[in-house]
XYZ file of C-alpha atoms in Angstrom:
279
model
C -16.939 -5.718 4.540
C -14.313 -3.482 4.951
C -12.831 -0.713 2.145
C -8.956 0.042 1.811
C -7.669 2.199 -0.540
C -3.997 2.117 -1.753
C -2.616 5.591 -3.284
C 0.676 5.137 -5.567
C 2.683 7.690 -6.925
C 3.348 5.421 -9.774
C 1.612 2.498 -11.723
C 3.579 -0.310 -10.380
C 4.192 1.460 -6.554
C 1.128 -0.219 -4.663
C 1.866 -3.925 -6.073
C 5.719 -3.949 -5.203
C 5.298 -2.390 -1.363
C 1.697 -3.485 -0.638
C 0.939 -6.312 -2.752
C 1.116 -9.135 0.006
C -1.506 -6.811 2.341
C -3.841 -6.403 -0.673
C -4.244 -9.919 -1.292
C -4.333 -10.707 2.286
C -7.114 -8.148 2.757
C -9.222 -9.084 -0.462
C -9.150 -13.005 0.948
C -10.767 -11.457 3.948
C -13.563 -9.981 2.011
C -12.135 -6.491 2.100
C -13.113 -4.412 -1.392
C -9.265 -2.984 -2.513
C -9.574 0.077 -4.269
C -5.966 1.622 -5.847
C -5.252 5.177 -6.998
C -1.940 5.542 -9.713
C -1.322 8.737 -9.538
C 0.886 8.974 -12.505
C 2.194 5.843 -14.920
C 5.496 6.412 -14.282
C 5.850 6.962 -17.719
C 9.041 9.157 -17.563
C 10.440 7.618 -14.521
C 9.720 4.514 -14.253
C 9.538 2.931 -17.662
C 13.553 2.825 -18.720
C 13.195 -0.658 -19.892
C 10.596 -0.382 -22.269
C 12.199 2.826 -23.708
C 15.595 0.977 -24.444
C 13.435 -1.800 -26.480
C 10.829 0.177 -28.411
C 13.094 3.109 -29.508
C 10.940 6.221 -31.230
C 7.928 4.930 -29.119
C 5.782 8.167 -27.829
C 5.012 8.727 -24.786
C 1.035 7.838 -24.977
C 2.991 4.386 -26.077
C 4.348 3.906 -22.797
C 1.745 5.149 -21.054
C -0.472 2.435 -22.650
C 2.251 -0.092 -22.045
C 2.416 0.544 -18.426
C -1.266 0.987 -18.069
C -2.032 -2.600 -19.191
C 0.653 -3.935 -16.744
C -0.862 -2.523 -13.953
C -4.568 -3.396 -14.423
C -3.267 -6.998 -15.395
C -1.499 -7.129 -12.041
C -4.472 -5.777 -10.315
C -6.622 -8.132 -12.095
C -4.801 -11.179 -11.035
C -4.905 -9.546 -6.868
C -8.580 -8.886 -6.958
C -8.365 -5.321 -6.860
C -11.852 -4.213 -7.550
C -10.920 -0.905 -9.306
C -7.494 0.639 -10.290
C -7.796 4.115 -11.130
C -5.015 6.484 -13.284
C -5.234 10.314 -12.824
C -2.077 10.940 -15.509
C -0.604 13.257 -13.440
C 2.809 12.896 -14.781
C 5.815 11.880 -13.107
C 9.646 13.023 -12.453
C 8.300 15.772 -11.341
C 4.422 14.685 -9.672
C 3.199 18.175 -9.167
C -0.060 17.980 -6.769
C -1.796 21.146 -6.625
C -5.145 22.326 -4.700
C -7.271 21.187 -7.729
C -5.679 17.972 -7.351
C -6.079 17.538 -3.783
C -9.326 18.511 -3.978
C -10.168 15.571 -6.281
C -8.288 13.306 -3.995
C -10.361 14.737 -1.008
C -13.279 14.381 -3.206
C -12.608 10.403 -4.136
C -11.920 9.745 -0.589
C -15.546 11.011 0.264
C -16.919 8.825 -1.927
C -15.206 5.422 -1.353
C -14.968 6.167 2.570
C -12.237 3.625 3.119
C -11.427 2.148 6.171
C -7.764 2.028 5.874
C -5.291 3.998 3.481
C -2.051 2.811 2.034
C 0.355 5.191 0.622
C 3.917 6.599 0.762
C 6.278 6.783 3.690
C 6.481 10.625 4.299
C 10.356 11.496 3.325
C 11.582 9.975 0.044
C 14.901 11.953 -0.804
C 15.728 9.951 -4.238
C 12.345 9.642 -5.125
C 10.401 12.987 -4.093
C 7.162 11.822 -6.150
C 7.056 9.441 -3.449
C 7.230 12.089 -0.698
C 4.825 14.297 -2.662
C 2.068 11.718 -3.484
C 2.506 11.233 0.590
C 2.063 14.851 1.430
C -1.512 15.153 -1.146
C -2.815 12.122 0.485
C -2.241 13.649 4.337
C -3.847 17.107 3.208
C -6.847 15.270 1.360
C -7.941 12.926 4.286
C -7.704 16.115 6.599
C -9.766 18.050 4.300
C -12.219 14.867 3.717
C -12.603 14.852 7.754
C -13.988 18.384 7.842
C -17.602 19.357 6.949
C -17.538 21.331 4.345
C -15.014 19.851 2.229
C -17.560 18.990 -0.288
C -20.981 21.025 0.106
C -23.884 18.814 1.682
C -21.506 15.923 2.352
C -21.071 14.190 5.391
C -16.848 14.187 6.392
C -15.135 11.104 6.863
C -12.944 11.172 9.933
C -10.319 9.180 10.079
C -9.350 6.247 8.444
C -6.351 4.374 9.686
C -3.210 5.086 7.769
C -0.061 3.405 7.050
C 2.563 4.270 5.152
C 4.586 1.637 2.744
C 8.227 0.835 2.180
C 10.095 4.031 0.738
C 12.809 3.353 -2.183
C 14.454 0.682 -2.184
C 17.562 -0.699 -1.513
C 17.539 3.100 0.326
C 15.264 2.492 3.505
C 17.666 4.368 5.801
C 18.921 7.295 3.722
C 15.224 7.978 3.449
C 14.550 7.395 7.024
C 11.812 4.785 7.334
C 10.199 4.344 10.251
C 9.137 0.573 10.723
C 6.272 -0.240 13.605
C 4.498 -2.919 12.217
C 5.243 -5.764 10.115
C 2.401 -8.263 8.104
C 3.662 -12.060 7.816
C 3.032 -12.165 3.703
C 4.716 -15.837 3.137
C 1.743 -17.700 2.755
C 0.735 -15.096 -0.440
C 4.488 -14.209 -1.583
C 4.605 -16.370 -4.600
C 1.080 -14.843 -5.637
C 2.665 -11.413 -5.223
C 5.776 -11.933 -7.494
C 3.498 -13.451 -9.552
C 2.048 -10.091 -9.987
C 4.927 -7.571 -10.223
C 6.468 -10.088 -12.882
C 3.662 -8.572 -15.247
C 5.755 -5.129 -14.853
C 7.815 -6.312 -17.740
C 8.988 -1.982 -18.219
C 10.739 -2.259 -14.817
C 12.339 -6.105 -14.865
C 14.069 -5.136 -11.527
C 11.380 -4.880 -9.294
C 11.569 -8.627 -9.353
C 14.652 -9.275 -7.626
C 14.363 -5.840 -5.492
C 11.327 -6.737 -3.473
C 12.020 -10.571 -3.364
C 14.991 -9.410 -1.147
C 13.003 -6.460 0.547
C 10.120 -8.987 1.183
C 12.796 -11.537 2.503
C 14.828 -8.713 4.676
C 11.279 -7.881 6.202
C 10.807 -11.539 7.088
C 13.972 -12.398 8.469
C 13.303 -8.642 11.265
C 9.693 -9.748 11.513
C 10.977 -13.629 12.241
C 13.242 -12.317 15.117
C 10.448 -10.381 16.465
C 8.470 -13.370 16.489
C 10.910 -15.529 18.418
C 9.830 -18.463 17.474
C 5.964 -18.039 18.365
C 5.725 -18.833 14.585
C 8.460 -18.510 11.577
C 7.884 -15.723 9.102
C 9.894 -16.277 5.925
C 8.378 -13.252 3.931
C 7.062 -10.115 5.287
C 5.793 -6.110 4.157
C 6.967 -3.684 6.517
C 4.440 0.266 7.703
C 4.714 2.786 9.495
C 1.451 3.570 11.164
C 0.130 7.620 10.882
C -2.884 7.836 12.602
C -2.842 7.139 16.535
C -4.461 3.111 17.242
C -8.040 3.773 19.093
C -9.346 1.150 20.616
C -10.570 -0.394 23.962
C -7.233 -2.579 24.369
C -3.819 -2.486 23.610
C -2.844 -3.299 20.104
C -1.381 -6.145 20.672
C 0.656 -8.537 18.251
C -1.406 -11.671 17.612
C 0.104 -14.528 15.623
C -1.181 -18.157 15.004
C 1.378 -20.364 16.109
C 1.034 -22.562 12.641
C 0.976 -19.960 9.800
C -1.083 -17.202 9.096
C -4.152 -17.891 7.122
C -5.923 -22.022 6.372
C -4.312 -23.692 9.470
C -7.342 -23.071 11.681
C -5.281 -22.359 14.573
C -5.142 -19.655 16.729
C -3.137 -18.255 19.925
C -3.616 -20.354 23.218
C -6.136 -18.969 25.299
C -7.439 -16.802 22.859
C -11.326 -16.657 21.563
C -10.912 -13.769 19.911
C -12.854 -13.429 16.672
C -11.574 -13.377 13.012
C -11.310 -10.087 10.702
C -14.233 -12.273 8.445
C -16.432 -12.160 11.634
C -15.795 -8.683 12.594
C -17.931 -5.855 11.405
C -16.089 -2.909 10.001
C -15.881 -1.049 13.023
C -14.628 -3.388 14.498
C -11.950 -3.859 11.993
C -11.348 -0.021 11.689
C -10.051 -0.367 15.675
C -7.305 -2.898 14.740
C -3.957 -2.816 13.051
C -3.182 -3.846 9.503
């Protein structure tokens, strides 16, 4: 079984960018772990301060706390964890990276999700980015945590940056994840982030934007209506190329698979075996 870990700057981040890949992934066995750095309490929360006027902050906090472990709930997310960092600004200093190193060591995931790397309207985005890059270099040295062995190197890749903004902020796109046959499940999901009601119709057209580049990409080896679109960070090692794969009748249920292919599932592949692939 493999581990990924998903690290959001804000409590509703990881569902909106990466939801389709985490429910993907936890069909395929995979235990999805998911750090919120901050609520997005100050942020990220306008709508629920318009309705609740003279609410406190600990108010919203709550609020936005039960939206995201009701969302995570309904994924299969086995744990969502808040560190209450605070948002707008998400200040990460060495004690803080240090934790993150020190969480990292103990899950050991095989793949990390988090932030694309420049976020110019959003720099808590950029910032959450940066801590997770330092802590997974730290975590890959012996000696980051006394009498601990280092983990060296999960595969990372790095989510959609703020949208409708992908080009101001520069995003990179390598590799895209066919997500139509669990898009409906995923709106399902960021629906429950009643505080930000706009996420709704923001990554329905993101998810279908994503589909319509991946679908051209395809040409016509299969039709991809909805897709999630990463930047890979770490170099691809493997014996082989990484090459695209796509069954020629959707991507999950069909029980088909590319002509001439017998190669084996992500269910019947041992971690390390999974570690060498692509999301």
């Amino acid at each position: 079984m493999g581990k990924m870990l998903v690290v959001s700057a804000h409590g509703a981040d990881w569902c909106t960018r990466a939801g389709g890949m985490i429910l993907k992934y936890v069909e395929l066995g995979w235990e999805v772990t998911v750090f919120a750095l901050t609520y997005g309490e100050h942020g990220e929360s306008g709508n629920y301060w318009k309705d609740h006027p003279g609410c406190s902050l600990e108010e919203v906090k709550s609020c936005r706390e039960q939206e995201a472990r009701a969302a995570a709930g309904k994924m299969g997310v086995k744990e969502i964890r808040f560190f209450d960092y605070g948002d707008y600004p998400l200040c990460m200093d060495e004690s803080r990276v240090r934790r993150l190193t020190a969480d990292i060591l103990a899950i050991r995931p095989d793949v990390i999700l988090t932030h694309w790397r420049i976020d110019k309207i959003n720099p808590d985005h950029e910032i959450c980015a940066r801590a997770v890059f330092q802590a997974v270099t730290a975590a890959g040295m012996r000696g980051a945590l006394p009498d601990t062995e280092p983990h060296f190197i999960p595969d990372i890749f790095l989510f959609e940056t703020t949208i409708p903004h992908p080009e101001f902020n520069q995003f990179e796109i390598d590799t895209f994840v066919d997500i139509s046959d669990v898009m409906d499940r995923k709106m399902e999901a960021v629906k429950l982030f009643k505080a930000q009601p706009q996420l709704v119709g923001y990554y329905e057209k993101c998810a279908t934007d994503r589909g319509f580049q991946a679908n051209d990409w395809s040409r016509g080896r299969r039709p991809i209506r909805y897709a999630e679109g990463l930047k890979r960070y770490t170099p691809y090692l493997g014996d082989q190329l990484p090459i695209s794969r796509l069954a020629e009748e959707g991507p999950k249920g069909t029980g088909t698979k590319e002509k001439g292919t017998k190669e084996k599932s992500l269910k019947e592949k041992s971690p390390k075996e999974r570690r060498q692939e692509d999301v």
